[in-house]
mmCIF file of C-alpha atoms in Angstrom:
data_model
loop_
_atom_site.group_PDB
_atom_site.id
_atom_site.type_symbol
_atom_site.label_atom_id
_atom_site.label_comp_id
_atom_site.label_asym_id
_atom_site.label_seq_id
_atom_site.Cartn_x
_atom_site.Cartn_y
_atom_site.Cartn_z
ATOM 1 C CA UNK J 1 -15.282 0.331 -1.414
ATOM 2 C CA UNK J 2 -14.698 -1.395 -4.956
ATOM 3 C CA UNK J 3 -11.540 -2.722 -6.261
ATOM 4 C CA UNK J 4 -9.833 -3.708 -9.249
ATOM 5 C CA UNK J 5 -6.143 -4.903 -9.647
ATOM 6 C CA UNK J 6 -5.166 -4.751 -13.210
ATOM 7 C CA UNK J 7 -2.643 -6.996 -14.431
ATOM 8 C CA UNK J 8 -0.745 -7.591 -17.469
ATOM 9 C CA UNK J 9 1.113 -11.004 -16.823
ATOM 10 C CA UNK J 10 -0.541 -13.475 -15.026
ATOM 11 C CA UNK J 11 2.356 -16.388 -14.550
ATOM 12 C CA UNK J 12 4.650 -13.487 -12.744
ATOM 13 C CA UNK J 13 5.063 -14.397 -9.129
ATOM 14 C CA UNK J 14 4.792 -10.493 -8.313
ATOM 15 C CA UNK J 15 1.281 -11.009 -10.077
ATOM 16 C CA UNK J 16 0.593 -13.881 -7.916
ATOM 17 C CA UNK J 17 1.417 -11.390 -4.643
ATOM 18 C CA UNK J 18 0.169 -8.460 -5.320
ATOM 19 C CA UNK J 19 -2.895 -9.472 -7.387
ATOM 20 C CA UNK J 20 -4.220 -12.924 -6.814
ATOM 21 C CA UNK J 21 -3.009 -12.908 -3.245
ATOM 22 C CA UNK J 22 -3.930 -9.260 -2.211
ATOM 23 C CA UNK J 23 -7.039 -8.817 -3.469
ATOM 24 C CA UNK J 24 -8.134 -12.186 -1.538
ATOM 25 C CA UNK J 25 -7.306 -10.716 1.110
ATOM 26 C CA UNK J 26 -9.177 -7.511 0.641
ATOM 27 C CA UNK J 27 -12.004 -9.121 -0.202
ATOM 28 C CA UNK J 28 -13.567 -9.753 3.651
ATOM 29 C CA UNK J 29 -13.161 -5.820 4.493
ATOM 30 C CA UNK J 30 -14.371 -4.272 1.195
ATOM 31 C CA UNK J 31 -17.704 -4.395 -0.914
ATOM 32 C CA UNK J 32 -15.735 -6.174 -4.245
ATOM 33 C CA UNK J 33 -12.132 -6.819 -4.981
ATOM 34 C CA UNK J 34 -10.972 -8.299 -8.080
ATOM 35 C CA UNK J 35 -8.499 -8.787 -10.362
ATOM 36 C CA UNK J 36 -8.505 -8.702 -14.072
ATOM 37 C CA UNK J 37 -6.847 -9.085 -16.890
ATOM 38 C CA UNK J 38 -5.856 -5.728 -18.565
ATOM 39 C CA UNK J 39 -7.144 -6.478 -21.917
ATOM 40 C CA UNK J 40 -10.522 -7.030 -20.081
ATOM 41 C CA UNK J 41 -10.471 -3.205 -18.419
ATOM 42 C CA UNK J 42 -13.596 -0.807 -20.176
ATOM 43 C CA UNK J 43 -15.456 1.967 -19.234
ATOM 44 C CA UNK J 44 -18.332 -0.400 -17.232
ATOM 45 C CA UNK J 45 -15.218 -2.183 -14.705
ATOM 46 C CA UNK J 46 -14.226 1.479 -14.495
ATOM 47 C CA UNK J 47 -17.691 2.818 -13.154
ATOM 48 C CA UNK J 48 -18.528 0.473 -11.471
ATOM 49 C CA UNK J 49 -15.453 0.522 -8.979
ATOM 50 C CA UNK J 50 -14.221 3.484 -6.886
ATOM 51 C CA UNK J 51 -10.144 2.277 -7.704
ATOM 52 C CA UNK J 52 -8.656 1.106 -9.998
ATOM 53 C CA UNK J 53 -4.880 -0.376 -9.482
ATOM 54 C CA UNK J 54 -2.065 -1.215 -11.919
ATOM 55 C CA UNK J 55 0.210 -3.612 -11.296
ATOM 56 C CA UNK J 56 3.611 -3.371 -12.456
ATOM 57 C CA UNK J 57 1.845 -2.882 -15.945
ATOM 58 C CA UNK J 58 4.753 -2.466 -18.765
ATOM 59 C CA UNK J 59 7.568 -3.375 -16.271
ATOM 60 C CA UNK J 60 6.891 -7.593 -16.490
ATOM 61 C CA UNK J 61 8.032 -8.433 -19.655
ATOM 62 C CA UNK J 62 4.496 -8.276 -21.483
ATOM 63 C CA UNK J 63 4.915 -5.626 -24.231
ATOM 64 C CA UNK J 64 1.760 -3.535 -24.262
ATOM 65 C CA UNK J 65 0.585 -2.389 -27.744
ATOM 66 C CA UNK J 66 0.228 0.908 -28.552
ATOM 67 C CA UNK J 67 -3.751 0.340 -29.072
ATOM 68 C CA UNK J 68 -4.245 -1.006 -25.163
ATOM 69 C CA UNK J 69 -1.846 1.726 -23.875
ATOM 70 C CA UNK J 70 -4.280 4.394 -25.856
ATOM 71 C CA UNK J 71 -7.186 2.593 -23.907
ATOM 72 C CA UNK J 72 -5.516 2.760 -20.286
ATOM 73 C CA UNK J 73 -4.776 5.956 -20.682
ATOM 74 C CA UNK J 74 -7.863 6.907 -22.369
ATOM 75 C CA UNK J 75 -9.862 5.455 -19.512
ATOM 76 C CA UNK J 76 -7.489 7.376 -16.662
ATOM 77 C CA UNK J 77 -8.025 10.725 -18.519
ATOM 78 C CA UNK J 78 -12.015 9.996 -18.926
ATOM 79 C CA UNK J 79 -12.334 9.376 -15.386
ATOM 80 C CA UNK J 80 -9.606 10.897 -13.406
ATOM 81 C CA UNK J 81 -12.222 13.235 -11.348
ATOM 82 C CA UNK J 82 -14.366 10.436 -10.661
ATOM 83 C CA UNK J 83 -12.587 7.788 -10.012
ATOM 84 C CA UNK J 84 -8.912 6.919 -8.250
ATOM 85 C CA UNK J 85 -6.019 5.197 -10.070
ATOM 86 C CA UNK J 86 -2.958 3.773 -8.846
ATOM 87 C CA UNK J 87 -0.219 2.279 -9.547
ATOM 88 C CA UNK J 88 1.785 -0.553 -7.890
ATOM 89 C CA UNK J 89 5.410 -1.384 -8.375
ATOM 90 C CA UNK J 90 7.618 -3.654 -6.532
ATOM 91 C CA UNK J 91 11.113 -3.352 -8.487
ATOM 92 C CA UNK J 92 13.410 -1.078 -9.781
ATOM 93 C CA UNK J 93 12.335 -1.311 -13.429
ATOM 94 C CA UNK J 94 9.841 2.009 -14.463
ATOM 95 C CA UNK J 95 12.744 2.187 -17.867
ATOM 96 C CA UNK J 96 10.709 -0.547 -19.381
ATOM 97 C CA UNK J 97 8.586 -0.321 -23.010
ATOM 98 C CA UNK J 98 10.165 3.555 -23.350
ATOM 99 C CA UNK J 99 9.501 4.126 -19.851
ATOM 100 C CA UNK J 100 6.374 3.823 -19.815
ATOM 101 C CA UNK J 101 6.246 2.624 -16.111
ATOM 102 C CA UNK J 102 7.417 6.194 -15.901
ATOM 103 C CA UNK J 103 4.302 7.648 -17.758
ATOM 104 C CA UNK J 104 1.434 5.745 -15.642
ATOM 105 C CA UNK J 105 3.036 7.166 -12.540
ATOM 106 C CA UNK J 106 2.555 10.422 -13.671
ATOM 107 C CA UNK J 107 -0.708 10.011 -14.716
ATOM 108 C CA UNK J 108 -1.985 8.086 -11.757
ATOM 109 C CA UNK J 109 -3.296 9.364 -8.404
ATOM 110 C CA UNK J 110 -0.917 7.426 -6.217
ATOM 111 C CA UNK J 111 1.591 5.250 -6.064
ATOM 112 C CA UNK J 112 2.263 1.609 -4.075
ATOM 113 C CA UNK J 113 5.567 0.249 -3.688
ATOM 114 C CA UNK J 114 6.858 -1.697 -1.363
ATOM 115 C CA UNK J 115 10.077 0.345 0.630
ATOM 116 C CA UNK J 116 10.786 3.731 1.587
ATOM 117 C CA UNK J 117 14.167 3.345 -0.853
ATOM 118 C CA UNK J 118 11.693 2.769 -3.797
ATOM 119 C CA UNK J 119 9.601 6.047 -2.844
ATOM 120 C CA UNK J 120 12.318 7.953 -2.875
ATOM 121 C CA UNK J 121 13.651 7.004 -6.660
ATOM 122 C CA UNK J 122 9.981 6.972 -7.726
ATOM 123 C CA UNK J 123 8.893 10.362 -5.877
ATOM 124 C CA UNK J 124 9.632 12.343 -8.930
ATOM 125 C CA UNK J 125 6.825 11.305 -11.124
ATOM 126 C CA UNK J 126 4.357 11.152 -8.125
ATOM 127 C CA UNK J 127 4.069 12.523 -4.739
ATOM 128 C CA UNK J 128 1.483 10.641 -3.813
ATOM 129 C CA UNK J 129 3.779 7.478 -2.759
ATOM 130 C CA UNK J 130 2.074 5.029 -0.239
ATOM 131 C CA UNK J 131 4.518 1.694 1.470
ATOM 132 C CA UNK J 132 3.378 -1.248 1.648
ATOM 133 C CA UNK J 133 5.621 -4.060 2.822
ATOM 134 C CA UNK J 134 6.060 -7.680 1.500
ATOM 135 C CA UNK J 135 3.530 -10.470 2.796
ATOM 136 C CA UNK J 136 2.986 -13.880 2.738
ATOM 137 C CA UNK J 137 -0.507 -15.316 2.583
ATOM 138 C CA UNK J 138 0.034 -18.078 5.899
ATOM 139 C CA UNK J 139 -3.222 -19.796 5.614
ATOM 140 C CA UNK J 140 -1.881 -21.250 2.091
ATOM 141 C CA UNK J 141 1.815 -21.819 3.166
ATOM 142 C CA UNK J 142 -0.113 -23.485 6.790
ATOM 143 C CA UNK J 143 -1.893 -25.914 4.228
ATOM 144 C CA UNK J 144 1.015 -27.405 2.224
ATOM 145 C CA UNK J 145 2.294 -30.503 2.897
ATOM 146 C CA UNK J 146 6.407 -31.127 4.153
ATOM 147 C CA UNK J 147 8.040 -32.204 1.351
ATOM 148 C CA UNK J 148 9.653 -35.718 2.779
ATOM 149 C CA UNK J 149 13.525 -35.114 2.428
ATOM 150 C CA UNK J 150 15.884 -37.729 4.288
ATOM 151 C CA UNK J 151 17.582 -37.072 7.615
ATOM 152 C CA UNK J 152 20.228 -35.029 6.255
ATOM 153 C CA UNK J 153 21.002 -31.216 7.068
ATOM 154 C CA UNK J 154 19.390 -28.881 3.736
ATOM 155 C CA UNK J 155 19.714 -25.506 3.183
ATOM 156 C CA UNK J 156 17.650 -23.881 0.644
ATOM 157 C CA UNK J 157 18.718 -21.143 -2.021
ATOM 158 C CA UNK J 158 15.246 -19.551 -4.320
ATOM 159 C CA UNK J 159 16.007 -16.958 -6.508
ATOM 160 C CA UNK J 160 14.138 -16.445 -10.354
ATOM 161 C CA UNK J 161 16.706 -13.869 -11.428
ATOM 162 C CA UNK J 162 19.735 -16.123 -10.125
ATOM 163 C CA UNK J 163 20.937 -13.485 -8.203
ATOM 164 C CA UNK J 164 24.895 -14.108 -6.669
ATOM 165 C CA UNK J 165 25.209 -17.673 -8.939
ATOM 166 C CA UNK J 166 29.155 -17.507 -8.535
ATOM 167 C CA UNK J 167 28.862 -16.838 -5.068
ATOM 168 C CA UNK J 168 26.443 -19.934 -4.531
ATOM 169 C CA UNK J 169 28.547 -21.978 -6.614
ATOM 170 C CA UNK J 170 31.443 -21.435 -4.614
ATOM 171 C CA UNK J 171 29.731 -21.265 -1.283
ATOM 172 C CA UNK J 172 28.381 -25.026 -2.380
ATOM 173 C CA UNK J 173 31.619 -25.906 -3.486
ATOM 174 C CA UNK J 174 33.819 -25.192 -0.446
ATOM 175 C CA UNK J 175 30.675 -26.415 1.871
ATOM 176 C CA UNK J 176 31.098 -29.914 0.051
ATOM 177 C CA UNK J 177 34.267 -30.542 0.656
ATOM 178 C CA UNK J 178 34.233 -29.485 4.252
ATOM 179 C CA UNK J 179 31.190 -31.065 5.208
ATOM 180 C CA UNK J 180 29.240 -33.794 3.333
ATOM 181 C CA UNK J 181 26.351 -33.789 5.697
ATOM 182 C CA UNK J 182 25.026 -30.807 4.800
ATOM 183 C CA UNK J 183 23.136 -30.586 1.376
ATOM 184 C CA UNK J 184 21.376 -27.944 -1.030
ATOM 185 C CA UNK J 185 18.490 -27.815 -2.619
ATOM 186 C CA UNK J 186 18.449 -24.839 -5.158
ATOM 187 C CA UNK J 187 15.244 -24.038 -6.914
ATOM 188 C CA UNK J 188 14.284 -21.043 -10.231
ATOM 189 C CA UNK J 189 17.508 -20.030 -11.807
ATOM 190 C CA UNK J 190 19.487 -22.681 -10.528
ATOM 191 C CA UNK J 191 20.233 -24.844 -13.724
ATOM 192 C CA UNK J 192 24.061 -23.972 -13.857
ATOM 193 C CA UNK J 193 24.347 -25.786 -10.244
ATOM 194 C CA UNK J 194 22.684 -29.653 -11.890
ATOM 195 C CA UNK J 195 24.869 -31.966 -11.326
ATOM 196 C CA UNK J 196 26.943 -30.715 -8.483
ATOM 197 C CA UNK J 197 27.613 -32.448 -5.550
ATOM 198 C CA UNK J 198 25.314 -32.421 -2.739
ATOM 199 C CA UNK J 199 22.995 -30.522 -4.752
ATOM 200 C CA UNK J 200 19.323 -31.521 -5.365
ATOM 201 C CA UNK J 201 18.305 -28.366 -8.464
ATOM 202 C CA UNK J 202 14.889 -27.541 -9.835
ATOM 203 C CA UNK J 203 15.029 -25.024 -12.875
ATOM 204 C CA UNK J 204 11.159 -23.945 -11.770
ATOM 205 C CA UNK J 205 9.086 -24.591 -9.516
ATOM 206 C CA UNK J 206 5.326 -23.809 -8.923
ATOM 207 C CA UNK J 207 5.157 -21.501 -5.687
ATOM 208 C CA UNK J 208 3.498 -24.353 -3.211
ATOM 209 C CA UNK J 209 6.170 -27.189 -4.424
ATOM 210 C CA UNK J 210 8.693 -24.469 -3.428
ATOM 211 C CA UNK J 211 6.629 -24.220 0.022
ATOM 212 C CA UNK J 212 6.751 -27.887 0.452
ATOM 213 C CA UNK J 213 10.545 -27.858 -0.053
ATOM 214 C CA UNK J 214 11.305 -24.692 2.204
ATOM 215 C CA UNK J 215 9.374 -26.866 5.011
ATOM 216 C CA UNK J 216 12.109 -29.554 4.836
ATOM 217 C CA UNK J 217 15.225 -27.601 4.895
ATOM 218 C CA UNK J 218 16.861 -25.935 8.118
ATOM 219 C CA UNK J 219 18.521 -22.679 6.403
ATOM 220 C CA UNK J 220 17.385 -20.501 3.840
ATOM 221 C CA UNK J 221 20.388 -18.182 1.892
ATOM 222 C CA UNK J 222 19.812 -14.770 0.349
ATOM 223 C CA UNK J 223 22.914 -13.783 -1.186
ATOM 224 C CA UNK J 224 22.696 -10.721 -3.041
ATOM 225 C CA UNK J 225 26.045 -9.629 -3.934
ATOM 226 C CA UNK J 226 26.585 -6.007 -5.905
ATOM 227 C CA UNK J 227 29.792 -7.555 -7.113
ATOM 228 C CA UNK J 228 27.625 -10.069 -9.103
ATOM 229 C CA UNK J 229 28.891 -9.652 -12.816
ATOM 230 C CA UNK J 230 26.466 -11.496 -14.593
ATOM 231 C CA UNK J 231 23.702 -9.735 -12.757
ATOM 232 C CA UNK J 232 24.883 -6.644 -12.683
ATOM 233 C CA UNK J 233 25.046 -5.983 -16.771
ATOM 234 C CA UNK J 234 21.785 -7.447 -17.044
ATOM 235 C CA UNK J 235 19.853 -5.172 -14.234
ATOM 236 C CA UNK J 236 21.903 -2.407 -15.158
ATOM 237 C CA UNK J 237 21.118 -2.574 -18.614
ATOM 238 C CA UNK J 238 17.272 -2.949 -17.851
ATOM 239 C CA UNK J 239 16.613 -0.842 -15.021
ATOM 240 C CA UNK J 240 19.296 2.056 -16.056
ATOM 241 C CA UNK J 241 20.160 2.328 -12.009
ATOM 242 C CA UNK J 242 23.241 1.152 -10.320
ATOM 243 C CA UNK J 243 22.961 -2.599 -8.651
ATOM 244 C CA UNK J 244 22.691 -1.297 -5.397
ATOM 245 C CA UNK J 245 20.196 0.889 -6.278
ATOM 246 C CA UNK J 246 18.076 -1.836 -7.339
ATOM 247 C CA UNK J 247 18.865 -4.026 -4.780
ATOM 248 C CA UNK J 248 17.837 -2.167 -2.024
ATOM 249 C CA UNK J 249 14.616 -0.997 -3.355
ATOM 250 C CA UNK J 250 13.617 -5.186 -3.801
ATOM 251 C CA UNK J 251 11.664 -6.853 -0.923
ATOM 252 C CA UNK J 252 12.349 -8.507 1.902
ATOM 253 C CA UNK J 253 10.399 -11.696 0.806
ATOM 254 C CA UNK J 254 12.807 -14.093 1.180
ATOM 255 C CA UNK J 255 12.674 -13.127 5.467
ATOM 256 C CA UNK J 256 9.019 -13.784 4.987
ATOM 257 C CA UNK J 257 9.471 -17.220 3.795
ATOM 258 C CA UNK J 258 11.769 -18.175 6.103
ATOM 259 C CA UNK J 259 9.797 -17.357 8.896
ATOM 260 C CA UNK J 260 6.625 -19.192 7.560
ATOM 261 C CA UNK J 261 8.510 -22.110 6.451
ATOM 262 C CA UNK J 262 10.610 -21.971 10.036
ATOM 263 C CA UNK J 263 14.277 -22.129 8.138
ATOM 264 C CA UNK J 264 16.906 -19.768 9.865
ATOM 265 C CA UNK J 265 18.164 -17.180 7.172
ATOM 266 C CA UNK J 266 21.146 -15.671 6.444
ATOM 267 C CA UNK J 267 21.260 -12.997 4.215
ATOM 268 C CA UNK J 268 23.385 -10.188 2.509
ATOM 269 C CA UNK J 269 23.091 -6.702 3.892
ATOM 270 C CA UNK J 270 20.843 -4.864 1.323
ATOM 271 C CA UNK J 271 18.827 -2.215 2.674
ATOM 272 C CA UNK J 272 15.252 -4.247 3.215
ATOM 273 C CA UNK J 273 17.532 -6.959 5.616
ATOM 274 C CA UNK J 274 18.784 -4.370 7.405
ATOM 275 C CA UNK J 275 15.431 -3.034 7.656
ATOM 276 C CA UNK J 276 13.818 -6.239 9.142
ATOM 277 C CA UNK J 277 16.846 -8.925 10.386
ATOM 278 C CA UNK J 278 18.657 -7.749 14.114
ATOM 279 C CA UNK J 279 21.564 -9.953 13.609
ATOM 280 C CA UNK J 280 21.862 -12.965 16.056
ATOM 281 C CA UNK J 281 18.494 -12.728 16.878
ATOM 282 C CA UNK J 282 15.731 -13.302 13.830
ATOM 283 C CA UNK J 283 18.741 -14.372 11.167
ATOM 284 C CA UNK J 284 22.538 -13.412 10.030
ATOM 285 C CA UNK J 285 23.861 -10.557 7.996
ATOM 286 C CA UNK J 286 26.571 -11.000 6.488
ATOM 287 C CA UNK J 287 29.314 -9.532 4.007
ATOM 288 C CA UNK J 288 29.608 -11.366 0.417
ATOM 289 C CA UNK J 289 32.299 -13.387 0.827
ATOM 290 C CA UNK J 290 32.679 -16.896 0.304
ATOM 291 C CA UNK J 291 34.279 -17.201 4.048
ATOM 292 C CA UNK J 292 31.620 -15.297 5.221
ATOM 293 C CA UNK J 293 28.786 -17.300 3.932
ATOM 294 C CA UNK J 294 30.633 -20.631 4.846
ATOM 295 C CA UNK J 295 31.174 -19.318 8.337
ATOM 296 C CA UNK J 296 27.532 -18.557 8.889
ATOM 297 C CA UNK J 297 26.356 -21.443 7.172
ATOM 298 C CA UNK J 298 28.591 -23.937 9.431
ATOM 299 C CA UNK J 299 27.996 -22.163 12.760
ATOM 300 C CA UNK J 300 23.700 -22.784 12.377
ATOM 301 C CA UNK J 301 24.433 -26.358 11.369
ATOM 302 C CA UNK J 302 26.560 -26.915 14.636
ATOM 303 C CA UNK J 303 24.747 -24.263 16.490
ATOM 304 C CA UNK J 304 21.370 -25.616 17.452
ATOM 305 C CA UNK J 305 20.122 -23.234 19.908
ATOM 306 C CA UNK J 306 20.985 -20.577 18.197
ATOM 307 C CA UNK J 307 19.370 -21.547 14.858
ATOM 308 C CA UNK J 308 16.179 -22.778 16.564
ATOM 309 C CA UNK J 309 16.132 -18.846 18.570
ATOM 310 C CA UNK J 310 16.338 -17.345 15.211
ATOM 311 C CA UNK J 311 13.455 -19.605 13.665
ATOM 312 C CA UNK J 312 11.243 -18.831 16.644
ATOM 313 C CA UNK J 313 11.768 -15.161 16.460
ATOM 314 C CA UNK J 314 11.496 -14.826 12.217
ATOM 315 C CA UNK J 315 8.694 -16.669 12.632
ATOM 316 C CA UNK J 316 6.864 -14.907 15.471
ATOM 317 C CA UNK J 317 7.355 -11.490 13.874
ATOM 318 C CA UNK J 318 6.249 -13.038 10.401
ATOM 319 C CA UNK J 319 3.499 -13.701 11.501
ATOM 320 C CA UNK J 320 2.683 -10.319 13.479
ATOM 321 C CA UNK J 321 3.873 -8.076 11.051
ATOM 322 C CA UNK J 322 4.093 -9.617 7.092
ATOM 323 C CA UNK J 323 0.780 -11.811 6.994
ATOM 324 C CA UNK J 324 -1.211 -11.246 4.328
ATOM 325 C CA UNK J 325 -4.343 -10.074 7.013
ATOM 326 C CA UNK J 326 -1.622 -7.369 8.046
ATOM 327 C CA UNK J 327 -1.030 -6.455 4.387
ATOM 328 C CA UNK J 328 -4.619 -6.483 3.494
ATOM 329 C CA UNK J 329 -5.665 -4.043 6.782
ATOM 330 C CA UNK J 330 -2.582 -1.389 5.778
ATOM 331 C CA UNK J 331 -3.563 -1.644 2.113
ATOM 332 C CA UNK J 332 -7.303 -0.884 3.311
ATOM 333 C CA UNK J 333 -5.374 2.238 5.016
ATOM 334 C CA UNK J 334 -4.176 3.396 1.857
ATOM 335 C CA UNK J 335 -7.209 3.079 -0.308
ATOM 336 C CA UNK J 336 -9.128 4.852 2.327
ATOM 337 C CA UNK J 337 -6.435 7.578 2.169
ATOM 338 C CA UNK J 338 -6.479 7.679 -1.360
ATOM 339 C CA UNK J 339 -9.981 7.735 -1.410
ATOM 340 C CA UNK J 340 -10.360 11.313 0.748
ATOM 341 C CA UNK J 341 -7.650 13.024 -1.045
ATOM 342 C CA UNK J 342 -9.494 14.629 -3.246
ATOM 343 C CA UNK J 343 -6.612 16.991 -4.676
ATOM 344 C CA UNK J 344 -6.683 15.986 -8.065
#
């Protein structure tokens, strides 16, 4: 079997993932897997591969001109008995560039995303739908060095999109005045939190310095609040779907990195946490409150035994079930399923 991953934006972290990272990881059970940049897809990459994948092409902020989009779709028509094309998505957005998200799905012969929530608002445009959870490629995240923090308690908050900023702010906020010993370090779209107390921020940081941090800290928050204003408009606007729509068709990533940088996490209950945290025993859920969060927060700082049972168990079923081996051997599943189905 021959692979290609085409991609459009090559500093997206998705791209990263589901490109870089997957195709690696393909690459000791099939004949060739690459992946290339979509301005660099012809007739010759075509034939000589058996399937060809799109990822998140038109829905990652590159605008595609109307020249390349001829020559994708050109290429699909050309070869669409020969050959299999798919398409990968791993958020809510298929409204982007005049949906045309939206028009590759219909004109591919499958689909990847990444939760049975996302199948079911994509299912329309494709039945061929194949899951394939979130993964994180351990042998890197193994191989990066503890970032060398002092002795104090940390807990960690990652998030690009700056998902539930008031409620972090005020978490922070009434954490620091209760309890000095415990500190934050906030990393992407964390800007609005510089200079608050207790608070080490990074506006961006490249994927293994965020590794090296995770390693140091003890908790790791995913707050993803519906109620979230600021992100609401925004996500609304751009994916034309309610916030918890979108929410719950995201990954469960952030459970993946806690488990293979060993922080406990607490998270928000959005459909893929429910799906993979059992509360108590591999992380908390709970509801988006500031006393909530603060609760949760101060009972795995005083709580030792309890945090340490839910880093052993995160990280145990990390890595038995969202390893980037695992992801490579179900994608191999679905490429070999794609490859028989010869209804066309």
């Amino acid at each position: 079997m021959k692979l290609v991953f085409v991609y459009s934006n090559k500093d997206d972290p998705c791209t990263r993932k589901y490109c870089y990272e997957l195709s690696k990881g393909l690459q000791k059970y099939v004949e060739s897997s690459v992946a290339l940049f979509y301005k660099e897809l012809n007739e010759e990459i075509v034939l000589n591969n058996d399937i060809i994948i799109f990822q998140r092409i038109g829905a990652n902020g590159i605008i595609i001109s109307k020249e390349d989009k001829r020559n994708i779709f050109m290429l699909i028509d050309k070869y669409y008995n020969t050959k299999k094309f798919v398409y990968m998505i791993d958020d809510l957005v298929i409204e982007d560039q005049y949906g045309l998200p939206k028009e590759l799905m219909k004109r591919c012969h499958a689909l990847i995303c990444h939760n049975k929530l996302m199948s079911q608002q994509i299912n329309k445009y494709n039945k061929n739908i194949y899951v394939l959870r979130t993964y994180v490629d351990m042998d890197v995240i193994k191989n990066v060095e503890k970032k060398n923090l002092d002795e104090e308690f940390y807990v960690s908050w990652v998030s690009t999109g700056a998902i539930g900023r008031k409620l972090i702010f005020d978490i922070i906020n009434r954490i620091s005045k209760e309890n000095s010993n415990i500190r934050f370090i906030t990393m992407s779209g964390s800007s609005f939190l510089s200079g608050v107390e207790n608070v080490i921020s990074y506006r961006y940081v490249p994927f293994k310095n965020m590794i090296s941090f995770l390693k140091g800290t003890h908790i790791l928050l995913n707050p993803v609040p519906t109620h979230d204003n600021y992100f609401k408009e925004k996500i609304e606007k751009r994916s034309q779907k309610t916030i918890e729509e979108f929410l719950n068709c995201k990954t469960e990533i952030k459970y993946a990195l806690a488990g293979a940088t060993r922080n406990a996490i607490i998270s928000s209950k959005t459909a893929p946490f429910l799906y993979t945290i059992k509360n108590k025993q591999n992380g908390l859920l709970v509801n988006d409150t500031v006393e909530e969060w603060v609760a949760a927060i101060n009972r795995l700082y005083k709580d030792d035994e309890l945090r340490e049972k839910i880093i052993e168990n995160t990280y145990k079923d990390v890595l038995k079930y969202y390893t980037l081996d695992y992801a490579s051997l179900k994608a191999l599943e679905i490429f070999n399923r794609i490859l028989m189905n010869n209804s066309n």
